Amino acid sequence: MTAVVHEHITDAIKAPDLVRLSPHTVLARFETLKVYAALGAVRTLLRRGVISPGQTLIDSSSGIYALALAMACHRYGLRCHIVASTTVDATLRVQLEILGATVDQMPPSQDLRLDQERRVRRVRELLARQPGSHWMRQYHDAVHYAGYREFADLVAAALPGRDLTVVGAVGTGASTGGLVLPLRRRGLDVRLVGLQPFGSVTFGSAHLSDPEAIIAGIGSAIPFGNVRHHLYDAVHWLDFRHAVAGATALLRDHAVFAGLSTGAAYLAGSWEAARRPGRTCLLIGADTGHRYAEAAFARHREAPDPRTLKPHEITALDQLAPPWSVMEWGRVRYPAAEPARGARAAR
């Protein structure tokens, strides 16, 4: 085995560890998934001449993108300014500050929409004061798809010729879309299953809520332009309690300590794999479990046994109900301006 000496930490941590959980289920376990997005976007913008070394890059983040962008800026000699969600913890904030990023953190709020709207408003204020800065717009600029082509190459090489089911958090849309598009262009049969929390406008659950929800980054209270609804074959909506059950089971069953979105992927992916045993199921594990240690993993004794859990299968969005619903989305488009409409109406 040949050892590789990396030129920068981003090269060392960008690629996931692929872990086989069962004969037909593989976990792509990242330290921080969005290094691919940040590196790909920054490199593309530098190559196009849109940004240049020494310039300040600004964006809003609920967590792992902030760290990824700060590391990309560190690598390429750029300044970084993060408008951070209230969910960003002290450990992450200290890392950002030592990396040289300026951090504006929003005040505590239980209202996700208010938190996101405050962040966008603050970004606009900063751009007005610093006209030479560049807004990365991770929620809307398709340049964030670019870095995931490398992830797609890795998956194609590791799982050649397989019919794949990819299960991952929707979030900004770039990670799942950026992986699946290149794979489908190779002619692979790829089923894409997206994960959402209740209360997200992205796939029409804004009228519902989960009072315990802290699954940062997998949903949105405002429309995201990078979400391409027509790429998704199915969507699972899960509450906090079910995500904790999945994350706890993943650690107990496979010794993998991962975040709540990965726990949701493990739960939904296990259900998907059982229903389609002929396919390989690839779960996207976006981050480690450290930032959820107190709020989620400390409550592991309360977590239900995943074997006792199953989703409510629905055919239209007006049937959505906590704690876990699933719907065949069927790769239909879904206008963000009409979040109350069901998939049937969007066909």
PDB file of C-alpha atoms in Angstrom, residues 103-315:
ATOM      1  CA  VAL A 103     -17.810  35.099  12.139  1.00  0.00           C
ATOM      2  CA  ASP A 104     -21.157  36.845  12.574  1.00  0.00           C
ATOM      3  CA  GLN A 105     -23.484  34.571  14.530  1.00  0.00           C
ATOM      4  CA  MET A 106     -27.205  35.091  14.671  1.00  0.00           C
ATOM      5  CA  PRO A 107     -28.899  35.382  18.093  1.00  0.00           C
ATOM      6  CA  PRO A 108     -30.632  32.316  19.560  1.00  0.00           C
ATOM      7  CA  SER A 109     -33.894  31.465  17.806  1.00  0.00           C
ATOM      8  CA  GLN A 110     -36.295  28.526  17.650  1.00  0.00           C
ATOM      9  CA  ASP A 111     -37.605  29.832  14.324  1.00  0.00           C
ATOM     10  CA  LEU A 112     -35.613  28.409  11.394  1.00  0.00           C
ATOM     11  CA  ARG A 113     -37.135  30.855   8.918  1.00  0.00           C
ATOM     12  CA  LEU A 114     -36.205  33.828  11.101  1.00  0.00           C
ATOM     13  CA  ASP A 115     -32.662  32.506  11.498  1.00  0.00           C
ATOM     14  CA  GLN A 116     -32.201  32.063   7.744  1.00  0.00           C
ATOM     15  CA  GLU A 117     -33.792  35.403   6.858  1.00  0.00           C
ATOM     16  CA  ARG A 118     -31.560  37.182   9.382  1.00  0.00           C
ATOM     17  CA  ARG A 119     -28.502  35.553   7.839  1.00  0.00           C
ATOM     18  CA  VAL A 120     -29.428  36.577   4.302  1.00  0.00           C
ATOM     19  CA  ARG A 121     -30.151  40.117   5.465  1.00  0.00           C
ATOM     20  CA  ARG A 122     -26.752  40.299   7.194  1.00  0.00           C
ATOM     21  CA  VAL A 123     -24.960  39.018   4.079  1.00  0.00           C
ATOM     22  CA  ARG A 124     -26.585  41.760   2.006  1.00  0.00           C
ATOM     23  CA  GLU A 125     -25.485  44.375   4.570  1.00  0.00           C
ATOM     24  CA  LEU A 126     -21.899  43.127   4.384  1.00  0.00           C
ATOM     25  CA  LEU A 127     -21.878  43.175   0.584  1.00  0.00           C
ATOM     26  CA  ALA A 128     -23.122  46.780   0.607  1.00  0.00           C
ATOM     27  CA  ARG A 129     -20.304  47.768   2.960  1.00  0.00           C
ATOM     28  CA  GLN A 130     -17.640  45.690   1.192  1.00  0.00           C
ATOM     29  CA  PRO A 131     -18.454  45.814  -2.538  1.00  0.00           C
ATOM     30  CA  GLY A 132     -15.278  43.925  -3.435  1.00  0.00           C
ATOM     31  CA  SER A 133     -16.435  40.826  -1.555  1.00  0.00           C
ATOM     32  CA  HIS A 134     -17.939  37.799  -3.286  1.00  0.00           C
ATOM     33  CA  TRP A 135     -21.115  36.090  -2.043  1.00  0.00           C
ATOM     34  CA  MET A 136     -20.678  32.342  -2.502  1.00  0.00           C
ATOM     35  CA  ARG A 137     -24.447  31.684  -2.466  1.00  0.00           C
ATOM     36  CA  GLN A 138     -24.186  28.005  -1.579  1.00  0.00           C
ATOM     37  CA  TYR A 139     -27.980  27.774  -1.639  1.00  0.00           C
ATOM     38  CA  HIS A 140     -28.365  29.104  -5.180  1.00  0.00           C
ATOM     39  CA  ASP A 141     -25.146  29.077  -7.230  1.00  0.00           C
ATOM     40  CA  ALA A 142     -24.817  25.865  -9.276  1.00  0.00           C
ATOM     41  CA  VAL A 143     -21.015  26.168  -9.079  1.00  0.00           C
ATOM     42  CA  HIS A 144     -21.360  24.155  -5.855  1.00  0.00           C
ATOM     43  CA  TYR A 145     -22.260  21.086  -7.915  1.00  0.00           C
ATOM     44  CA  ALA A 146     -18.805  21.040  -9.535  1.00  0.00           C
ATOM     45  CA  GLY A 147     -16.798  19.474  -6.715  1.00  0.00           C
ATOM     46  CA  TYR A 148     -19.050  16.453  -6.371  1.00  0.00           C
ATOM     47  CA  ARG A 149     -17.979  15.090  -9.769  1.00  0.00           C
ATOM     48  CA  GLU A 150     -14.889  13.789  -7.989  1.00  0.00           C
ATOM     49  CA  PHE A 151     -17.115  12.002  -5.469  1.00  0.00           C
ATOM     50  CA  ALA A 152     -19.080  10.501  -8.369  1.00  0.00           C
ATOM     51  CA  ASP A 153     -15.845   9.194  -9.908  1.00  0.00           C
ATOM     52  CA  LEU A 154     -14.942   7.571  -6.597  1.00  0.00           C
ATOM     53  CA  VAL A 155     -18.368   5.910  -6.300  1.00  0.00           C
ATOM     54  CA  ALA A 156     -18.298   4.681  -9.905  1.00  0.00           C
ATOM     55  CA  ALA A 157     -14.874   3.109  -9.349  1.00  0.00           C
ATOM     56  CA  ALA A 158     -15.770   1.523  -5.990  1.00  0.00           C
ATOM     57  CA  LEU A 159     -19.215   0.234  -7.032  1.00  0.00           C
ATOM     58  CA  PRO A 160     -18.881  -0.455 -10.769  1.00  0.00           C
ATOM     59  CA  GLY A 161     -21.826  -1.633 -12.801  1.00  0.00           C
ATOM     60  CA  ARG A 162     -24.241  -1.558  -9.881  1.00  0.00           C
ATOM     61  CA  ASP A 163     -27.829  -0.389  -9.794  1.00  0.00           C
ATOM     62  CA  LEU A 164     -27.578   2.221  -7.053  1.00  0.00           C
ATOM     63  CA  THR A 165     -29.983   3.740  -4.573  1.00  0.00           C
ATOM     64  CA  VAL A 166     -28.427   6.907  -3.124  1.00  0.00           C
ATOM     65  CA  VAL A 167     -29.891   8.079   0.183  1.00  0.00           C
ATOM     66  CA  GLY A 168     -28.901  11.509   1.462  1.00  0.00           C
ATOM     67  CA  ALA A 169     -30.093  14.737   3.040  1.00  0.00           C
ATOM     68  CA  VAL A 170     -31.425  17.256   0.525  1.00  0.00           C
ATOM     69  CA  GLY A 171     -30.175  20.436   2.208  1.00  0.00           C
ATOM     70  CA  THR A 172     -28.968  22.823  -0.486  1.00  0.00           C
ATOM     71  CA  GLY A 173     -29.461  20.115  -3.130  1.00  0.00           C
ATOM     72  CA  ALA A 174     -25.848  20.246  -4.326  1.00  0.00           C
ATOM     73  CA  SER A 175     -24.434  17.143  -2.649  1.00  0.00           C
ATOM     74  CA  THR A 176     -27.104  14.677  -3.773  1.00  0.00           C
ATOM     75  CA  GLY A 177     -27.614  16.344  -7.149  1.00  0.00           C
ATOM     76  CA  GLY A 178     -23.887  16.780  -7.730  1.00  0.00           C
ATOM     77  CA  LEU A 179     -23.315  13.074  -7.100  1.00  0.00           C
ATOM     78  CA  VAL A 180     -26.259  11.642  -9.003  1.00  0.00           C
ATOM     79  CA  LEU A 181     -26.063  13.734 -12.192  1.00  0.00           C
ATOM     80  CA  PRO A 182     -22.574  12.501 -13.218  1.00  0.00           C
ATOM     81  CA  LEU A 183     -23.506   8.921 -12.332  1.00  0.00           C
ATOM     82  CA  ARG A 184     -26.653   9.017 -14.454  1.00  0.00           C
ATOM     83  CA  ARG A 185     -24.690  10.581 -17.307  1.00  0.00           C
ATOM     84  CA  ARG A 186     -22.482   7.476 -17.200  1.00  0.00           C
ATOM     85  CA  GLY A 187     -25.618   5.472 -17.944  1.00  0.00           C
ATOM     86  CA  LEU A 188     -25.962   4.044 -14.429  1.00  0.00           C
ATOM     87  CA  ASP A 189     -29.396   3.271 -13.003  1.00  0.00           C
ATOM     88  CA  VAL A 190     -29.404   5.550  -9.945  1.00  0.00           C
ATOM     89  CA  ARG A 191     -32.420   5.973  -7.682  1.00  0.00           C
ATOM     90  CA  LEU A 192     -32.135   9.138  -5.576  1.00  0.00           C
ATOM     91  CA  VAL A 193     -33.852   9.248  -2.175  1.00  0.00           C
ATOM     92  CA  GLY A 194     -33.872  12.607  -0.390  1.00  0.00           C
ATOM     93  CA  LEU A 195     -34.200  13.225   3.346  1.00  0.00           C
ATOM     94  CA  GLN A 196     -36.147  16.133   4.814  1.00  0.00           C
ATOM     95  CA  PRO A 197     -37.161  17.345   8.277  1.00  0.00           C
ATOM     96  CA  PHE A 198     -40.686  18.468   9.028  1.00  0.00           C
ATOM     97  CA  GLY A 199     -40.998  22.237   8.676  1.00  0.00           C
ATOM     98  CA  SER A 200     -38.978  22.528   5.453  1.00  0.00           C
ATOM     99  CA  VAL A 201     -40.424  24.329   2.424  1.00  0.00           C
ATOM    100  CA  THR A 202     -38.206  22.393   0.019  1.00  0.00           C
ATOM    101  CA  PHE A 203     -40.561  19.453  -0.389  1.00  0.00           C
ATOM    102  CA  GLY A 204     -43.737  20.931   1.056  1.00  0.00           C
ATOM    103  CA  SER A 205     -43.688  20.201   4.792  1.00  0.00           C
ATOM    104  CA  ALA A 206     -43.559  23.842   5.955  1.00  0.00           C
ATOM    105  CA  HIS A 207     -47.008  23.551   7.557  1.00  0.00           C
ATOM    106  CA  LEU A 208     -45.731  20.861   9.948  1.00  0.00           C
ATOM    107  CA  SER A 209     -43.154  21.184  12.696  1.00  0.00           C
ATOM    108  CA  ASP A 210     -40.866  19.169  14.910  1.00  0.00           C
ATOM    109  CA  PRO A 211     -40.294  21.035  18.177  1.00  0.00           C
ATOM    110  CA  GLU A 212     -37.080  19.092  18.885  1.00  0.00           C
ATOM    111  CA  ALA A 213     -35.575  19.477  15.409  1.00  0.00           C
ATOM    112  CA  ILE A 214     -31.864  20.310  15.391  1.00  0.00           C
ATOM    113  CA  ILE A 215     -30.962  18.365  12.259  1.00  0.00           C
ATOM    114  CA  ALA A 216     -29.050  21.330  10.893  1.00  0.00           C
ATOM    115  CA  GLY A 217     -28.713  21.752   7.170  1.00  0.00           C
ATOM    116  CA  ILE A 218     -31.031  19.081   5.745  1.00  0.00           C
ATOM    117  CA  GLY A 219     -34.088  21.289   5.200  1.00  0.00           C
ATOM    118  CA  SER A 220     -34.926  24.926   4.653  1.00  0.00           C
ATOM    119  CA  ALA A 221     -37.422  27.566   5.674  1.00  0.00           C
ATOM    120  CA  ILE A 222     -36.740  29.508   2.460  1.00  0.00           C
ATOM    121  CA  PRO A 223     -36.585  28.232  -1.160  1.00  0.00           C
ATOM    122  CA  PHE A 224     -33.151  27.043  -2.330  1.00  0.00           C
ATOM    123  CA  GLY A 225     -32.352  27.482  -6.016  1.00  0.00           C
ATOM    124  CA  ASN A 226     -29.833  24.621  -6.025  1.00  0.00           C
ATOM    125  CA  VAL A 227     -32.486  22.019  -5.224  1.00  0.00           C
ATOM    126  CA  ARG A 228     -33.475  20.281  -8.478  1.00  0.00           C
ATOM    127  CA  HIS A 229     -36.626  18.468  -7.481  1.00  0.00           C
ATOM    128  CA  HIS A 230     -36.800  16.477 -10.699  1.00  0.00           C
ATOM    129  CA  LEU A 231     -33.672  14.514  -9.733  1.00  0.00           C
ATOM    130  CA  TYR A 232     -35.373  12.776  -6.782  1.00  0.00           C
ATOM    131  CA  ASP A 233     -37.202   9.462  -7.013  1.00  0.00           C
ATOM    132  CA  ALA A 234     -38.461   9.431  -3.424  1.00  0.00           C
ATOM    133  CA  VAL A 235     -38.467  11.601  -0.308  1.00  0.00           C
ATOM    134  CA  HIS A 236     -38.466  10.621   3.369  1.00  0.00           C
ATOM    135  CA  TRP A 237     -39.509  13.117   6.059  1.00  0.00           C
ATOM    136  CA  LEU A 238     -38.231  12.174   9.535  1.00  0.00           C
ATOM    137  CA  ASP A 239     -38.422  13.825  12.936  1.00  0.00           C
ATOM    138  CA  PHE A 240     -35.621  14.306  15.466  1.00  0.00           C
ATOM    139  CA  ARG A 241     -36.522  11.197  17.465  1.00  0.00           C
ATOM    140  CA  HIS A 242     -36.230   8.953  14.415  1.00  0.00           C
ATOM    141  CA  ALA A 243     -32.926  10.511  13.357  1.00  0.00           C
ATOM    142  CA  VAL A 244     -31.552   9.852  16.855  1.00  0.00           C
ATOM    143  CA  ALA A 245     -32.779   6.257  16.636  1.00  0.00           C
ATOM    144  CA  GLY A 246     -30.942   5.795  13.342  1.00  0.00           C
ATOM    145  CA  ALA A 247     -27.724   7.457  14.512  1.00  0.00           C
ATOM    146  CA  THR A 248     -27.716   5.454  17.761  1.00  0.00           C
ATOM    147  CA  ALA A 249     -28.308   2.196  15.890  1.00  0.00           C
ATOM    148  CA  LEU A 250     -25.517   3.008  13.417  1.00  0.00           C
ATOM    149  CA  LEU A 251     -23.068   3.479  16.285  1.00  0.00           C
ATOM    150  CA  ARG A 252     -24.287   0.407  18.151  1.00  0.00           C
ATOM    151  CA  ASP A 253     -24.441  -1.886  15.118  1.00  0.00           C
ATOM    152  CA  HIS A 254     -21.394  -0.700  13.151  1.00  0.00           C
ATOM    153  CA  ALA A 255     -19.297   1.490  15.520  1.00  0.00           C
ATOM    154  CA  VAL A 256     -19.818   4.499  13.228  1.00  0.00           C
ATOM    155  CA  PHE A 257     -20.233   7.804  15.093  1.00  0.00           C
ATOM    156  CA  ALA A 258     -22.018  10.107  12.656  1.00  0.00           C
ATOM    157  CA  GLY A 259     -24.428  13.038  12.648  1.00  0.00           C
ATOM    158  CA  LEU A 260     -28.190  13.060  12.718  1.00  0.00           C
ATOM    159  CA  SER A 261     -28.626  13.345   8.950  1.00  0.00           C
ATOM    160  CA  THR A 262     -26.574  10.134   8.682  1.00  0.00           C
ATOM    161  CA  GLY A 263     -28.827   8.540  11.289  1.00  0.00           C
ATOM    162  CA  ALA A 264     -31.838   9.507   9.196  1.00  0.00           C
ATOM    163  CA  ALA A 265     -30.097   8.042   6.123  1.00  0.00           C
ATOM    164  CA  TYR A 266     -29.410   4.795   7.977  1.00  0.00           C
ATOM    165  CA  LEU A 267     -33.051   4.440   8.997  1.00  0.00           C
ATOM    166  CA  ALA A 268     -34.496   5.389   5.594  1.00  0.00           C
ATOM    167  CA  GLY A 269     -31.810   3.454   3.715  1.00  0.00           C
ATOM    168  CA  SER A 270     -32.491   0.269   5.683  1.00  0.00           C
ATOM    169  CA  TRP A 271     -36.163   0.520   4.730  1.00  0.00           C
ATOM    170  CA  GLU A 272     -35.321   1.233   1.081  1.00  0.00           C
ATOM    171  CA  ALA A 273     -32.805  -1.635   0.895  1.00  0.00           C
ATOM    172  CA  ALA A 274     -35.320  -4.121   2.310  1.00  0.00           C
ATOM    173  CA  ARG A 275     -37.874  -3.149  -0.336  1.00  0.00           C
ATOM    174  CA  ARG A 276     -35.392  -3.299  -3.244  1.00  0.00           C
ATOM    175  CA  PRO A 277     -32.943  -6.087  -2.357  1.00  0.00           C
ATOM    176  CA  GLY A 278     -31.424  -6.255  -5.847  1.00  0.00           C
ATOM    177  CA  ARG A 279     -29.897  -2.773  -5.617  1.00  0.00           C
ATOM    178  CA  THR A 280     -26.825  -1.451  -3.820  1.00  0.00           C
ATOM    179  CA  CYS A 281     -27.841   1.246  -1.332  1.00  0.00           C
ATOM    180  CA  LEU A 282     -25.301   4.064  -0.820  1.00  0.00           C
ATOM    181  CA  LEU A 283     -25.888   6.183   2.285  1.00  0.00           C
ATOM    182  CA  ILE A 284     -24.334   9.645   2.500  1.00  0.00           C
ATOM    183  CA  GLY A 285     -22.922  10.363   5.965  1.00  0.00           C
ATOM    184  CA  ALA A 286     -22.302  14.110   5.877  1.00  0.00           C
ATOM    185  CA  ASP A 287     -20.434  14.602   9.154  1.00  0.00           C
ATOM    186  CA  THR A 288     -19.384  13.093  12.465  1.00  0.00           C
ATOM    187  CA  GLY A 289     -21.604  12.992  15.527  1.00  0.00           C
ATOM    188  CA  HIS A 290     -19.577  15.286  17.776  1.00  0.00           C
ATOM    189  CA  ARG A 291     -21.783  18.357  17.590  1.00  0.00           C
ATOM    190  CA  TYR A 292     -24.817  16.258  18.524  1.00  0.00           C
ATOM    191  CA  ALA A 293     -23.189  14.525  21.501  1.00  0.00           C
ATOM    192  CA  GLU A 294     -25.108  16.376  24.219  1.00  0.00           C
ATOM    193  CA  ALA A 295     -28.349  17.201  22.418  1.00  0.00           C
ATOM    194  CA  ALA A 296     -28.876  13.776  20.846  1.00  0.00           C
ATOM    195  CA  PHE A 297     -26.476  10.964  21.738  1.00  0.00           C
ATOM    196  CA  ALA A 298     -26.679  11.659  25.473  1.00  0.00           C
ATOM    197  CA  ARG A 299     -30.344  10.634  25.117  1.00  0.00           C
ATOM    198  CA  HIS A 300     -29.557   7.302  23.473  1.00  0.00           C
ATOM    199  CA  ARG A 301     -31.463   5.326  26.117  1.00  0.00           C
ATOM    200  CA  GLU A 302     -34.647   7.087  24.978  1.00  0.00           C
ATOM    201  CA  ALA A 303     -34.115   6.123  21.323  1.00  0.00           C
ATOM    202  CA  PRO A 304     -36.636   3.588  19.989  1.00  0.00           C
ATOM    203  CA  ASP A 305     -35.507   0.350  18.398  1.00  0.00           C
ATOM    204  CA  PRO A 306     -35.325   1.010  14.611  1.00  0.00           C
ATOM    205  CA  ARG A 307     -36.721  -2.453  13.979  1.00  0.00           C
ATOM    206  CA  THR A 308     -40.033  -1.274  15.444  1.00  0.00           C
ATOM    207  CA  LEU A 309     -40.223   1.812  13.218  1.00  0.00           C
ATOM    208  CA  LYS A 310     -41.703   2.164   9.765  1.00  0.00           C
ATOM    209  CA  PRO A 311     -42.831   5.125   7.651  1.00  0.00           C
ATOM    210  CA  HIS A 312     -46.299   6.282   6.746  1.00  0.00           C
ATOM    211  CA  GLU A 313     -46.464   5.705   2.984  1.00  0.00           C
ATOM    212  CA  ILE A 314     -48.230   8.577   1.204  1.00  0.00           C
ATOM    213  CA  THR A 315     -49.138   9.475  -2.369  1.00  0.00           C
TER     214      THR A 315
END
